[in-house]
Coordinates of C-alpha atoms and ligand atoms in Angstrom, one line a residue:
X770 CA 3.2 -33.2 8.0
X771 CA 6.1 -30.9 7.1
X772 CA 7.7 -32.0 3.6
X773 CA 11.2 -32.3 3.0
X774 CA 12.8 -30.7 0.7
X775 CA 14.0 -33.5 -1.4
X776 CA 13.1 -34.7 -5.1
X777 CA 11.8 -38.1 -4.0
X778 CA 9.9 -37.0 -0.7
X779 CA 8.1 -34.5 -3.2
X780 CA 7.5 -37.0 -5.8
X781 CA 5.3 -39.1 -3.7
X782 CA 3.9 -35.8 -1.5
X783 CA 1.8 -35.2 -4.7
X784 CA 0.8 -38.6 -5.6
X785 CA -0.1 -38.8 -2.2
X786 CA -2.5 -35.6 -2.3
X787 CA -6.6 -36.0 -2.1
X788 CA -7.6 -32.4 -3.4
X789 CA -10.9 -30.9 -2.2
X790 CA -12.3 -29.5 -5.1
X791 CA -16.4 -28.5 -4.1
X792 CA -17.5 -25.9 -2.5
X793 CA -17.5 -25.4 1.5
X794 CA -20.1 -24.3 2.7
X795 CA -22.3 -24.9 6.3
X796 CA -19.3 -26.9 7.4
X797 CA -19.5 -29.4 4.2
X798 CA -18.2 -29.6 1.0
X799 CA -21.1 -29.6 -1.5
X800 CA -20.8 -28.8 -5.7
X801 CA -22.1 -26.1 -6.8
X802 CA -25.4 -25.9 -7.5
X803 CA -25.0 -25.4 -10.8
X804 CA -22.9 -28.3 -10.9
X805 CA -20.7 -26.1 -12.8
X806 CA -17.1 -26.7 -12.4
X807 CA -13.7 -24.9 -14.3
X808 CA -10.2 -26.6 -14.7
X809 CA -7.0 -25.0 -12.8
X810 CA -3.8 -25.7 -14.3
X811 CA -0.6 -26.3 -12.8
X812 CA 1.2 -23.2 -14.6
X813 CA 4.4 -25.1 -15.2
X814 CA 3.3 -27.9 -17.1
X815 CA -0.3 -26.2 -18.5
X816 CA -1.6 -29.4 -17.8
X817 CA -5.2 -29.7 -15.8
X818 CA -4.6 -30.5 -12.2
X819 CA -8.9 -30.8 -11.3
X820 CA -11.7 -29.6 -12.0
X821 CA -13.3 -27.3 -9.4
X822 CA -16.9 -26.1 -8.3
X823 CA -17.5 -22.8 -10.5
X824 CA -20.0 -21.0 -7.7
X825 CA -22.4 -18.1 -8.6
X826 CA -24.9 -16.2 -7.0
X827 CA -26.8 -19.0 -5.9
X828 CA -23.5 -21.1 -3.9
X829 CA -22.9 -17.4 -2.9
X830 CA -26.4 -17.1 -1.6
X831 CA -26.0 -20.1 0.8
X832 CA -22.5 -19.3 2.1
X833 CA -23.9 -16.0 2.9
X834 CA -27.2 -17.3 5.1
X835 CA -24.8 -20.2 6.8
X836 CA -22.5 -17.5 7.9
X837 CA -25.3 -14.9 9.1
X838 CA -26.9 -18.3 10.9
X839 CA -23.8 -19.1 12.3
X840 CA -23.0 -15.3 13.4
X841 CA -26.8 -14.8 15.1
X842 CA -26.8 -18.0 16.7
X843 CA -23.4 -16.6 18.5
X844 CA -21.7 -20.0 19.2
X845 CA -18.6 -17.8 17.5
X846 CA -19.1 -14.5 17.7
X847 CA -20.1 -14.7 21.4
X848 CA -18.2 -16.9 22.7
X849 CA -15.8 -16.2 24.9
X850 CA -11.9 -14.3 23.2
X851 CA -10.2 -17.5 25.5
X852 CA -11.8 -20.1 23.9
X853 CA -12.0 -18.2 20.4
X854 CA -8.4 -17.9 21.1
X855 CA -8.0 -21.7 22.0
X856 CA -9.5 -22.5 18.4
X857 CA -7.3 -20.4 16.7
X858 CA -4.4 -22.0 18.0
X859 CA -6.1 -26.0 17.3
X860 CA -6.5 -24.3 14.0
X861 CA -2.7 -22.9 13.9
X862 CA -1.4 -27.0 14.9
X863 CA -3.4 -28.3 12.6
X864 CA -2.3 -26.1 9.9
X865 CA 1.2 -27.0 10.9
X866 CA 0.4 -30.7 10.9
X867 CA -0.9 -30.3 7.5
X868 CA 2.2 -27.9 6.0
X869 CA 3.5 -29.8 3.4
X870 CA 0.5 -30.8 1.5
X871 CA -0.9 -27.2 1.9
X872 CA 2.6 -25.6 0.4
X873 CA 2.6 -28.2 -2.3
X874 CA -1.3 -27.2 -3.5
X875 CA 0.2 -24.0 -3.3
X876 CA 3.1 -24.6 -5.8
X877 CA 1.5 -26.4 -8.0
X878 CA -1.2 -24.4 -8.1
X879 CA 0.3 -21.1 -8.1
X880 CA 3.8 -22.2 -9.9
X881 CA 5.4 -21.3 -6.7
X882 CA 8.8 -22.5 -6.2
X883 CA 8.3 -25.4 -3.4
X884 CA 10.8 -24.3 -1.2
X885 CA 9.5 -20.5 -0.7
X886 CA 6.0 -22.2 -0.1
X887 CA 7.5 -24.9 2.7
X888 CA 9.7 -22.0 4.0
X889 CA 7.8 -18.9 3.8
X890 CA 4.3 -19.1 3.2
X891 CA 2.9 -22.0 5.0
X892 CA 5.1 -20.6 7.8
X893 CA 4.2 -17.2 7.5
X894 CA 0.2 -18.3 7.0
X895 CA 0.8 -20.7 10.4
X896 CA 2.2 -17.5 12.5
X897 CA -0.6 -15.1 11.3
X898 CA -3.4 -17.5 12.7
X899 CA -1.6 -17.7 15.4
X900 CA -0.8 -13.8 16.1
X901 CA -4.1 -13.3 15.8
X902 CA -5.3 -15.7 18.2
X903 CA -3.0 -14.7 20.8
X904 CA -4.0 -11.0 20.7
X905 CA -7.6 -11.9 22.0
X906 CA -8.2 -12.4 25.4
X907 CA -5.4 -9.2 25.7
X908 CA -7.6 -6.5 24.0
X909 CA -9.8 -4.6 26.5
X910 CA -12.9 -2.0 25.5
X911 CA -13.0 1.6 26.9
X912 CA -15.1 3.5 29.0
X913 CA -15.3 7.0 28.5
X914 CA -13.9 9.9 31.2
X915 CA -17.9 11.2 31.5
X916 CA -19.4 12.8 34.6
X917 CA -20.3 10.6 37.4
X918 CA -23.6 10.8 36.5
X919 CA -23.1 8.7 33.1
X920 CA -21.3 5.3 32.1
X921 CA -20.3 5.4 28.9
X922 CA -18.7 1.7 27.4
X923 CA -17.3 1.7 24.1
X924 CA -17.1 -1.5 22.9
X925 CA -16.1 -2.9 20.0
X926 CA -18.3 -5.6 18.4
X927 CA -17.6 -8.2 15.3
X928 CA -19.0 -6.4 12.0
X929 CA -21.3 -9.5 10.9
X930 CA -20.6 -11.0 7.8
X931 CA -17.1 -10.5 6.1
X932 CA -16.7 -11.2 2.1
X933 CA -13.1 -12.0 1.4
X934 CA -11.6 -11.6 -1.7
X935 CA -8.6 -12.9 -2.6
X936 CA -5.1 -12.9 -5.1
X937 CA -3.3 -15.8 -6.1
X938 CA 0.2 -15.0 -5.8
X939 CA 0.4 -16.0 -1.8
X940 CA -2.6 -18.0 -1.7
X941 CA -2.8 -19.7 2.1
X942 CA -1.2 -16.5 3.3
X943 CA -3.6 -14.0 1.9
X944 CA -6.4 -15.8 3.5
X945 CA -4.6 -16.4 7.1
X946 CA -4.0 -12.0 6.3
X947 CA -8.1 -12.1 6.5
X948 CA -9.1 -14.8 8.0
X949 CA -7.2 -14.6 11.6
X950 CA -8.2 -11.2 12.3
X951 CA -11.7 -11.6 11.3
X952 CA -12.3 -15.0 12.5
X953 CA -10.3 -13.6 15.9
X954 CA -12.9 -10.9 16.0
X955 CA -15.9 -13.2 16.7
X956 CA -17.4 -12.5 12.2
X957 CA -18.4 -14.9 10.5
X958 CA -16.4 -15.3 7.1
X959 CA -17.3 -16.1 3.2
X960 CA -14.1 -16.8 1.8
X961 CA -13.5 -16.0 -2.4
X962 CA -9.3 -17.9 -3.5
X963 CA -8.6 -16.7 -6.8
X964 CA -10.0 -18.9 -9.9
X965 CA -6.4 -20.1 -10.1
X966 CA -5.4 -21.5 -6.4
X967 CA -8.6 -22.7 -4.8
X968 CA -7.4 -26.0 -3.4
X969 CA -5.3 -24.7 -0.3
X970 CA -8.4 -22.4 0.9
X971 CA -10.6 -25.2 0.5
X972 CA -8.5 -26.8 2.8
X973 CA -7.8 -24.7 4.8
X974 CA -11.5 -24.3 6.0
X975 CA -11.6 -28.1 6.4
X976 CA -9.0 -27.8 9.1
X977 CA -10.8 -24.8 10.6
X978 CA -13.8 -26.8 11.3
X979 CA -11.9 -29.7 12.3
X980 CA -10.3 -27.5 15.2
X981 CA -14.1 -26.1 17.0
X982 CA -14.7 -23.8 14.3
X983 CA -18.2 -24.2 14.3
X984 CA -20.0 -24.8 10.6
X985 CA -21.2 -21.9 8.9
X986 CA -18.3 -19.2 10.3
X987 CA -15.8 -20.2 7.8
X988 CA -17.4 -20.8 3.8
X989 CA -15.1 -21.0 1.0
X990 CA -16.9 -20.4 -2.6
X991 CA -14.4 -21.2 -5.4
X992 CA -15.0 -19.6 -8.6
X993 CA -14.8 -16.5 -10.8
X994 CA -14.3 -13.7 -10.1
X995 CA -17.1 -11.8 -12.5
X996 CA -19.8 -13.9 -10.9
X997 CA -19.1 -15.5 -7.4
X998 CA -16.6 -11.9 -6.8
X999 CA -19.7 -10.2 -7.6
X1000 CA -21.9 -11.6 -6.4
X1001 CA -20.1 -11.2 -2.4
X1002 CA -19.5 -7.5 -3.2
X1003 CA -23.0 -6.8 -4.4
X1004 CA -24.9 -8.8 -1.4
X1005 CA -27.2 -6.9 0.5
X1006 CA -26.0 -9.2 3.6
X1007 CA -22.5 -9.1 3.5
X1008 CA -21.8 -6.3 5.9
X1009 CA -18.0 -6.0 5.0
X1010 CA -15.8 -6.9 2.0
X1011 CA -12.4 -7.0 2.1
X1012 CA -10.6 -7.5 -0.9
X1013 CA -6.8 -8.0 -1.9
X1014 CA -5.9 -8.0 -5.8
X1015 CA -5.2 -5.4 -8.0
X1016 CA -6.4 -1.8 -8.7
X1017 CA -9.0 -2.1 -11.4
X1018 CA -11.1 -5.0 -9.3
X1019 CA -10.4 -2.9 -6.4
X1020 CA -12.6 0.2 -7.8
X1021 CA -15.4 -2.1 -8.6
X1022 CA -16.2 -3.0 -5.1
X1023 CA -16.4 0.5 -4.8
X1024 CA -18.9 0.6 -6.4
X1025 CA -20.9 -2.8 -5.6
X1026 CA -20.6 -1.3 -2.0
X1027 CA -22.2 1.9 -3.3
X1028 CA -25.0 0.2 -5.3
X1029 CA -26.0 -2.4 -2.7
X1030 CA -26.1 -1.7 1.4
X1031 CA -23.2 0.3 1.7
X1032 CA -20.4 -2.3 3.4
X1033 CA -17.5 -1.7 4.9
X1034 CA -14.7 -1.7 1.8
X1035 CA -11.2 -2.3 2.4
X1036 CA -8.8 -2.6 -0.5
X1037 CA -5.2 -4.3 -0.5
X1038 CA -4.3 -3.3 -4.3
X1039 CA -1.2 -3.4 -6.8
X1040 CA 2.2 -1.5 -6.1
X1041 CA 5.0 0.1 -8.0
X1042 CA 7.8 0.1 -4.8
X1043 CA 10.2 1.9 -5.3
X1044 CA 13.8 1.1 -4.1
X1045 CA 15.9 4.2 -3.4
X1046 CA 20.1 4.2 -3.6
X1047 CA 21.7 7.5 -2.3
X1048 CA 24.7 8.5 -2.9
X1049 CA 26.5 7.4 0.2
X1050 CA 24.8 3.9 0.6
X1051 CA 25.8 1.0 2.8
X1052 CA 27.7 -2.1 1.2
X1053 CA 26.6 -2.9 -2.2
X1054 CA 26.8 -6.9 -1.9
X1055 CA 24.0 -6.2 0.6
X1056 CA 22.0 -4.1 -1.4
X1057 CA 22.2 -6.0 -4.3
X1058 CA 20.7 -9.1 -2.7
X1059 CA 17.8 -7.3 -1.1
X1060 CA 17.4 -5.8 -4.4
X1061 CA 17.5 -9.0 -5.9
X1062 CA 14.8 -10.4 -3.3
X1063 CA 12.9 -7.2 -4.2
X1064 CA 12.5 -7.5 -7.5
X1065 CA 12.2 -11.5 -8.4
X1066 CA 10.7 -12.9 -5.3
X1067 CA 7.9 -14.7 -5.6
X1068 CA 9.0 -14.1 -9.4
X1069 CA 8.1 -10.7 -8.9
X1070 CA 4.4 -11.4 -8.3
X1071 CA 4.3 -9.7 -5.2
X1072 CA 2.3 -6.6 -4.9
X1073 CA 5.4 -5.4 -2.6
X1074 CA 7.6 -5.8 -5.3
X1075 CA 10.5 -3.6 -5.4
X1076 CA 10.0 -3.0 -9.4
X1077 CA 11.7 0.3 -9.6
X1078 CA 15.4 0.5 -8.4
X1079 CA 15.7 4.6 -8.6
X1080 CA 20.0 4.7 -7.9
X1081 CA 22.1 7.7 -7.8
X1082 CA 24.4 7.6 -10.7
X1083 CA 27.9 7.4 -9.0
X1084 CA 26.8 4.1 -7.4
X1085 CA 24.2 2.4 -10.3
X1086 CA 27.1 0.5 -12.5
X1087 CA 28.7 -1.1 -9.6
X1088 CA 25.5 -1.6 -8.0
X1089 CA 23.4 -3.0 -11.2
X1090 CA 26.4 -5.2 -12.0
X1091 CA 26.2 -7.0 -8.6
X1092 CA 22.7 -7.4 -8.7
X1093 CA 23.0 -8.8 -12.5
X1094 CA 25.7 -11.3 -11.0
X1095 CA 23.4 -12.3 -8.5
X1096 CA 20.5 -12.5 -10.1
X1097 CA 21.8 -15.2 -12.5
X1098 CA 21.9 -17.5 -9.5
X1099 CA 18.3 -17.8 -9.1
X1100 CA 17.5 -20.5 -11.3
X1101 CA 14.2 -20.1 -13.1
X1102 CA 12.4 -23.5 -13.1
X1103 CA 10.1 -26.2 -12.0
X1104 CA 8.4 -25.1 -9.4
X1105 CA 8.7 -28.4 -7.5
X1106 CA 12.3 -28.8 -7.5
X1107 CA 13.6 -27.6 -4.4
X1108 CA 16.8 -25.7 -6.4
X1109 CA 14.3 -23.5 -8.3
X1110 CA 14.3 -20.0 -7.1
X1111 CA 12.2 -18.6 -9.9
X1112 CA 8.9 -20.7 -11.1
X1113 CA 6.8 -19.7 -13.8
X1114 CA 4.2 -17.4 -13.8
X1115 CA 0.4 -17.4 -13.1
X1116 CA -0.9 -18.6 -16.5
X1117 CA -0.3 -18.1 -20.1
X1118 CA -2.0 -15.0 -20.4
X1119 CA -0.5 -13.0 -17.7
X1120 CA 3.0 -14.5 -19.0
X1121 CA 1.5 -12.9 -22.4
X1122 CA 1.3 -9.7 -20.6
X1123 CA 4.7 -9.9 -18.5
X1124 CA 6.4 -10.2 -22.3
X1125 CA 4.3 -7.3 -24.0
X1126 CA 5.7 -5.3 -21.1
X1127 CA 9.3 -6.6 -22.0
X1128 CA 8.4 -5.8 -25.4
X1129 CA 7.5 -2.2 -24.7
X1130 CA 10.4 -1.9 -22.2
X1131 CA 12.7 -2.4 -25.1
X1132 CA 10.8 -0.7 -27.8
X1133 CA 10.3 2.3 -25.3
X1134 CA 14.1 2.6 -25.4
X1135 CA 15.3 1.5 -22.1
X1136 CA 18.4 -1.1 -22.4
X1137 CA 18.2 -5.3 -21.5
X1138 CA 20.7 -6.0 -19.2
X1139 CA 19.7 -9.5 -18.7
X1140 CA 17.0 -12.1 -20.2
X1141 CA 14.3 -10.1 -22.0
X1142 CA 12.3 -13.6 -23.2
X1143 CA 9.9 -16.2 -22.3
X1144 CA 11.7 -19.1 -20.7
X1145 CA 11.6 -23.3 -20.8
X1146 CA 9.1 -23.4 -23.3
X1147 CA 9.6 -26.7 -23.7
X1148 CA 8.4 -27.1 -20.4
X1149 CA 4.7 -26.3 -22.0
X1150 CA 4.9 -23.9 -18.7
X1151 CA 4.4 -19.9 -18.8
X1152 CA 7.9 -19.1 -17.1
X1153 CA 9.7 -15.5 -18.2
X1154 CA 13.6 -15.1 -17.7
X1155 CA 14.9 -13.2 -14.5
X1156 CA 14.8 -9.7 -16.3
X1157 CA 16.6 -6.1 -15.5
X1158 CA 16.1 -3.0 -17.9
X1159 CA 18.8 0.2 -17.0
X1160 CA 18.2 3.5 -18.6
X1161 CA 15.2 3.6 -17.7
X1162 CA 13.0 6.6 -17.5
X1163 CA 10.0 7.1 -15.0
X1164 CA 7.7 7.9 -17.5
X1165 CA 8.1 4.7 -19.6
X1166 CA 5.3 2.1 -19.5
X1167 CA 7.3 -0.6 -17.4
X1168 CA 8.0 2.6 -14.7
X1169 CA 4.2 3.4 -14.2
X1170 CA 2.6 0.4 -14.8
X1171 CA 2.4 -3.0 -12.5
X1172 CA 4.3 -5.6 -14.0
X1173 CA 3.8 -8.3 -11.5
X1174 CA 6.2 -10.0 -13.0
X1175 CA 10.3 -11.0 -12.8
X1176 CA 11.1 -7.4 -14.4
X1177 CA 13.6 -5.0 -12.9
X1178 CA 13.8 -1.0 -14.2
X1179 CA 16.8 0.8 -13.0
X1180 CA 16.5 4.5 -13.5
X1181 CA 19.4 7.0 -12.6
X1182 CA 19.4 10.1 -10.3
X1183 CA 21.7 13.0 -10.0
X1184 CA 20.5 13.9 -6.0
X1185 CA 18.6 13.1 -3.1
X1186 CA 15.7 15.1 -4.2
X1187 CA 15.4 13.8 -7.5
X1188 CA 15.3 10.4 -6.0
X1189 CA 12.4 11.0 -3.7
X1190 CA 10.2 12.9 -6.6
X1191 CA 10.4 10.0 -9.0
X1192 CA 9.8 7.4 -6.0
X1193 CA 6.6 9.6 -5.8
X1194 CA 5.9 10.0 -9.2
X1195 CA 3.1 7.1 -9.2
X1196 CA -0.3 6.0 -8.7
X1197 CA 0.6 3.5 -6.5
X1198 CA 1.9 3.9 -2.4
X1199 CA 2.6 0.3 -1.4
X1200 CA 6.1 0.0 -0.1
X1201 CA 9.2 1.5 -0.4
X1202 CA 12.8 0.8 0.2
X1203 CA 15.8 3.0 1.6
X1204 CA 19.6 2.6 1.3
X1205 CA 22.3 5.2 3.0
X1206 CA 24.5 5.6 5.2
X1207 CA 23.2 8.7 6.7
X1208 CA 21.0 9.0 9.6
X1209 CA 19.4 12.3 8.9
X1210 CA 18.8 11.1 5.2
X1211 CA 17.5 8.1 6.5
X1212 CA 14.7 10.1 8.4
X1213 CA 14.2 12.4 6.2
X1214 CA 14.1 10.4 2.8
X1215 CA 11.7 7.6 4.5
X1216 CA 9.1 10.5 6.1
X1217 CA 9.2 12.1 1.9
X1218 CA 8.2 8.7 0.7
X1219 CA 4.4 8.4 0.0
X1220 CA 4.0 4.5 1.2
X1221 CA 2.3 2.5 4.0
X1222 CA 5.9 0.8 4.7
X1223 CA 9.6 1.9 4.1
X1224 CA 12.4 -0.2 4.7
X1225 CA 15.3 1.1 5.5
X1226 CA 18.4 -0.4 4.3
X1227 CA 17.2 -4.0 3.6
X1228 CA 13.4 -5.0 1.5
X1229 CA 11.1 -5.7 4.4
X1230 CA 7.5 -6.0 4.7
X1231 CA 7.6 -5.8 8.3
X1232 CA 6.7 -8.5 10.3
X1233 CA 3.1 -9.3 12.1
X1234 CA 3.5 -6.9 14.6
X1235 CA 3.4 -4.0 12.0
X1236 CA 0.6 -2.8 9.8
X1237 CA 0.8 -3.3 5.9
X1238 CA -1.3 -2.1 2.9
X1239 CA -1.1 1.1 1.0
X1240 CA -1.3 5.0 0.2
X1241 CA -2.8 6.2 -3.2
X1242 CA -4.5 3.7 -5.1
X1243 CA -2.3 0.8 -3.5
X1244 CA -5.5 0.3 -0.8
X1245 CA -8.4 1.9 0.3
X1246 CA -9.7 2.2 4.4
X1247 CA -7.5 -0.4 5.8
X1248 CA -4.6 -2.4 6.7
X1249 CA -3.6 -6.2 7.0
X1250 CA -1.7 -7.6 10.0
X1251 CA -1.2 -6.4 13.6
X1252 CA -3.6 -5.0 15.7
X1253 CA -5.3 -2.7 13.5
X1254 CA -6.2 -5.3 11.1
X1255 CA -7.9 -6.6 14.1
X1256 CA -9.9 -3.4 15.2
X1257 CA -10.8 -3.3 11.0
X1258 CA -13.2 -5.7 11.2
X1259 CA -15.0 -4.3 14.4
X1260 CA -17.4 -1.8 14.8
X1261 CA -17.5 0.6 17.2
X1262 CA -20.2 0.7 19.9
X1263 CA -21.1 3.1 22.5
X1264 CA -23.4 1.8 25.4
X1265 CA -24.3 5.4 27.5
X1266 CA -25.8 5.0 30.6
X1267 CA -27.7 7.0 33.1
X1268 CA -26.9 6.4 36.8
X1269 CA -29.5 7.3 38.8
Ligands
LIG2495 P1 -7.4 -9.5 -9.4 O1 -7.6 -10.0 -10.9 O2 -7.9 -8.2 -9.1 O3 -8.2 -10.7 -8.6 C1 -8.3 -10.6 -7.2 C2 -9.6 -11.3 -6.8 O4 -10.7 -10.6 -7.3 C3 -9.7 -12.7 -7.3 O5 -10.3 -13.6 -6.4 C4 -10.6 -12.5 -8.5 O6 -11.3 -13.6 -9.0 C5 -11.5 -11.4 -8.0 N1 -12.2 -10.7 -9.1 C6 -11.8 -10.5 -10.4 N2 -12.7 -9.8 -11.0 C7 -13.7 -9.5 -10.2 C8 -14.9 -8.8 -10.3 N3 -15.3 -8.3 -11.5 N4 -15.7 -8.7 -9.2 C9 -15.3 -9.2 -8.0 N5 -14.2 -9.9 -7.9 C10 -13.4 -10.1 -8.9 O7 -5.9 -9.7 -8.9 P2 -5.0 -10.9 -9.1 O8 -4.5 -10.8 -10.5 O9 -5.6 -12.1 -8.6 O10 -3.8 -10.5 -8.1 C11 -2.8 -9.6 -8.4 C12 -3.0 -8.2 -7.8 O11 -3.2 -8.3 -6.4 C13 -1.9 -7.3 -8.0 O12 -2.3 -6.1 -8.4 C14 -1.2 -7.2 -6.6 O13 -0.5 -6.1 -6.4 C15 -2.4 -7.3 -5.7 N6 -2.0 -7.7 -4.4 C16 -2.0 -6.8 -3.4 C17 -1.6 -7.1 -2.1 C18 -1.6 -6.1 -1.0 O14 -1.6 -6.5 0.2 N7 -1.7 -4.8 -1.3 C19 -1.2 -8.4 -1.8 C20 -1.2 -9.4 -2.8 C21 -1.6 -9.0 -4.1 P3 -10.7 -14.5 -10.2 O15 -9.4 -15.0 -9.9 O16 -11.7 -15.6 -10.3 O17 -10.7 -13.6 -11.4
LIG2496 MG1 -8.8 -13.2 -12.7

């Protein structure tokens, strides 16, 4: 059902709500075997929504087998793209006929404002399924220009088992970013949400089964990261892990690859966008309100997040005062009022560590153009005022470091070059955005940017057509979306034969 965006229609959406808190596994849902569970909170209130099944090694354990039962046994991975295709799609309508209670687990889970998750990301999430189950029965294997005396196939087979791994801050839509390209490729998946947004995943896998899925291809193992994260990355059956969330967690399956069997990696980590203003840029209302959705979508919890505005200095005044105007429309607040354009963030302690980079912002020198504090405390929610710091120097800590929060830096440049040496001046090589009006700057500025996308003159992710993930320590081996996400969680095969 889709949800209207409407105080009363919202009210009784989530008194209506039956959340699936256990583990699914085989096709079931089943508690952990532990028994364990852990709270999640709805971050606005910091009041306990449920109580979920806290899975180790052991859950882990059993996911793993169903899915390598399920992925010998072949009723997915060999059967045929059409009908993996025509499962994908059930999938993609029932997802659809399920949209408003999936975006509302999302925003109250996640403090998401309702009306991105009814707008955006179930949308977004419904489309990638979708995509991916279209491409299917259009991908053809290769056979290799070899004498007449040989046949030589190359094929590309499902990898096996897949480990996902995944964020909070776009929950449904960072599995679809996994889960229709490796579903659509015939593997057989173990699905990890964040500790913080399990519910919508949990779902989700409910639905998948529902539409032909059959049990075992699809397992969703809530719990933490330290143990159930682990415990997929360090499995000596997992043949692949692919993993979205930030830097540091990124390195350690790294390692658990190194130190177990040696699978596949691919990394989807944190980002420090820049956005670039030269001299001669397009209009500045237009600017300014990509720049705005740049920095505070999503209340800047967005690994894209366009955290650095780097602005030649005869534009920046003008500019930053049109984005300040505009940013003082996007109200922060509940997350489940359709008006709200700002929620709050994650949880208390990453709100903690939004402020302590505020704090260091200021004492670091660089000036508070707008908020600077911890908002609606009343609320007893972790939400943090729509923020933008000028003056600000590349080196400082809120520069170099991911904020992940609503926290704008705008540093000044004298010329094109200096522009494209500070954009570069980072760790990180997510996304980047453009503005000019010059066509040979435009090709030449977005080829000098070190970053798996550039927008030019708007903030854009692409769309599903177009790869995304990151240089540098934004990702390691891979990309989500569009066809090479697909081929990502194949391996190659060559079949040579002699003709006699
Ligand atoms: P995170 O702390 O790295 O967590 C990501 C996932 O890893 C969660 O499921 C987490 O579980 C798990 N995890 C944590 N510690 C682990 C460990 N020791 N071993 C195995 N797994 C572990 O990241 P986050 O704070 O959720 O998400 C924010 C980050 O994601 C940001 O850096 C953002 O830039 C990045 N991100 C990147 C992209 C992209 O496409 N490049 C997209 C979205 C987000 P728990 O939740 O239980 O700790
Ligand atoms: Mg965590």
């Amino acid at each position: 059902m889709s949800l209207a965006l409407e105080s009363a229609a919202i009210e009784s959406a989530v008194l209506a709500l039956d959340l699936r808190t256990d583990a699914f596994i085989d096709g079931r849902f089943s508690p952990a075997r532990s028994g364990k569970r852990f709270a999640t909170e709805n971050p606005a209130t910091g009041k306990v929504i449920a109580q979920v099944a806290a899975c180790d090694l052991a859950d882990v354990d059993r996911a793993v087998q169903s899915a390598r039962k399920a992925f010998e046994g072949g009723a997915w991975s060999r059967m045929s793209p059409l009908n993996r295709k025509k499962v994908l799609l059930k999938f993609a309508d029932l997802l659809e006929a399920n949209a408003g209670e999936l975006a509302l687990l999302d925003c109250l889970e996640g403090g998401k404002p309702i009306g991105d998750c009814v707008n955006t990301d179930v949308p977004e999430t419904i489309h990638c399924i979708r995509w991916h189950a279209e491409t299917l029965d259009k991908i053809y294997d290769r056979v290799a220009p070899t004498g007449p005396e040989n046949l030589a196939m190359i094929l590309r087979e499902p990898v096996g088992v897949v480990g996902a791994v995944i964020p909070w801050n776009f929950p449904t839509q960072m599995a679809a970013w996994k889960l229709g390209p490796a579903l659509g490729a015939g593997n057989s998946v173990v699905l990890k949400p964040a500790e913080q947004t399990s519910m919508s995943a949990l779902r989700m896998a409910e639905l998948a089964v529902e539409a032909g899925l059959p049990p075992g291809a699809l397992n969703v193992v809530p719990g933490m990261g330290e143990t159930a994260g682990q415990a997929i990355g360090r499995h000596m059956d997992v043949d692949m892990a692919a993993f979205t969330g930030s830097t540091e967690v990124g390195r350690l399956f790294l390692r658990y690859s190194a130190e177990s069997n040696l699978k596949r990696v691919i990394l989807e980590c944190g980002g420090k966008s820049p956005q670039v203003v030269l001299a001669d840029p397009p209009e500045l209302d237009t600017i300014a309100a990509h720049a705005v959705n740049a920095a505070f979508w999503n209340m800047g919890e967005n690994c894209s997040c366009g955290s650095r505005l780097i602005v030649h200095e005869s534009v920046k005044d003008a500019l930053v005062e049109k984005i300040a105007a505009l940013a003082h429309t996007w109200t922060v607040g509940n997350p489940l009022d359709p008006a709200t354009r700002v929620g709050s963030m994650i949880e208390k302690s990453h709100m903690e560590k939004v402020l302590s980079y505020i704090a260091a912002g200021k004492s670091e020198g660089a000036k508070v153009v707008m908020g600077g504090n911890r908002a609606l405390s009343e609320s007893g929610g972790y939400f943090v005022d729509v923020t933008i710091f000028d003056e600000v120097a590349n080196g400082m800590k809120i520069a170099r470091e991911e904020i992940f929060g609503p926290v704008l830096s705008v540093i000044p440049v004298k010329s094109e070059e200096e522009a494209v040496k500070l954009a570069n001046e980072s760790n990180y090589g997510l996304a980047a955005s453009l503005y000019t009006r010059d066509l040979n700057a435009a090709h030449r500025v977005a080829r000098a940017l070190r970053a798996g996308t550039v927008s030019v003159n708007c903030f854009s992710e692409g769309d599903m057509t177009t790869p995304f993930g990151g240089y540098k320590e934004s990702g390691f081996a891979g990309r989500d979306k569009s066809i090479f996400a697909h081929e990502q969680y194949t391996e190659l095969k060559t079949i040579w034969m002699q003709i006699g």
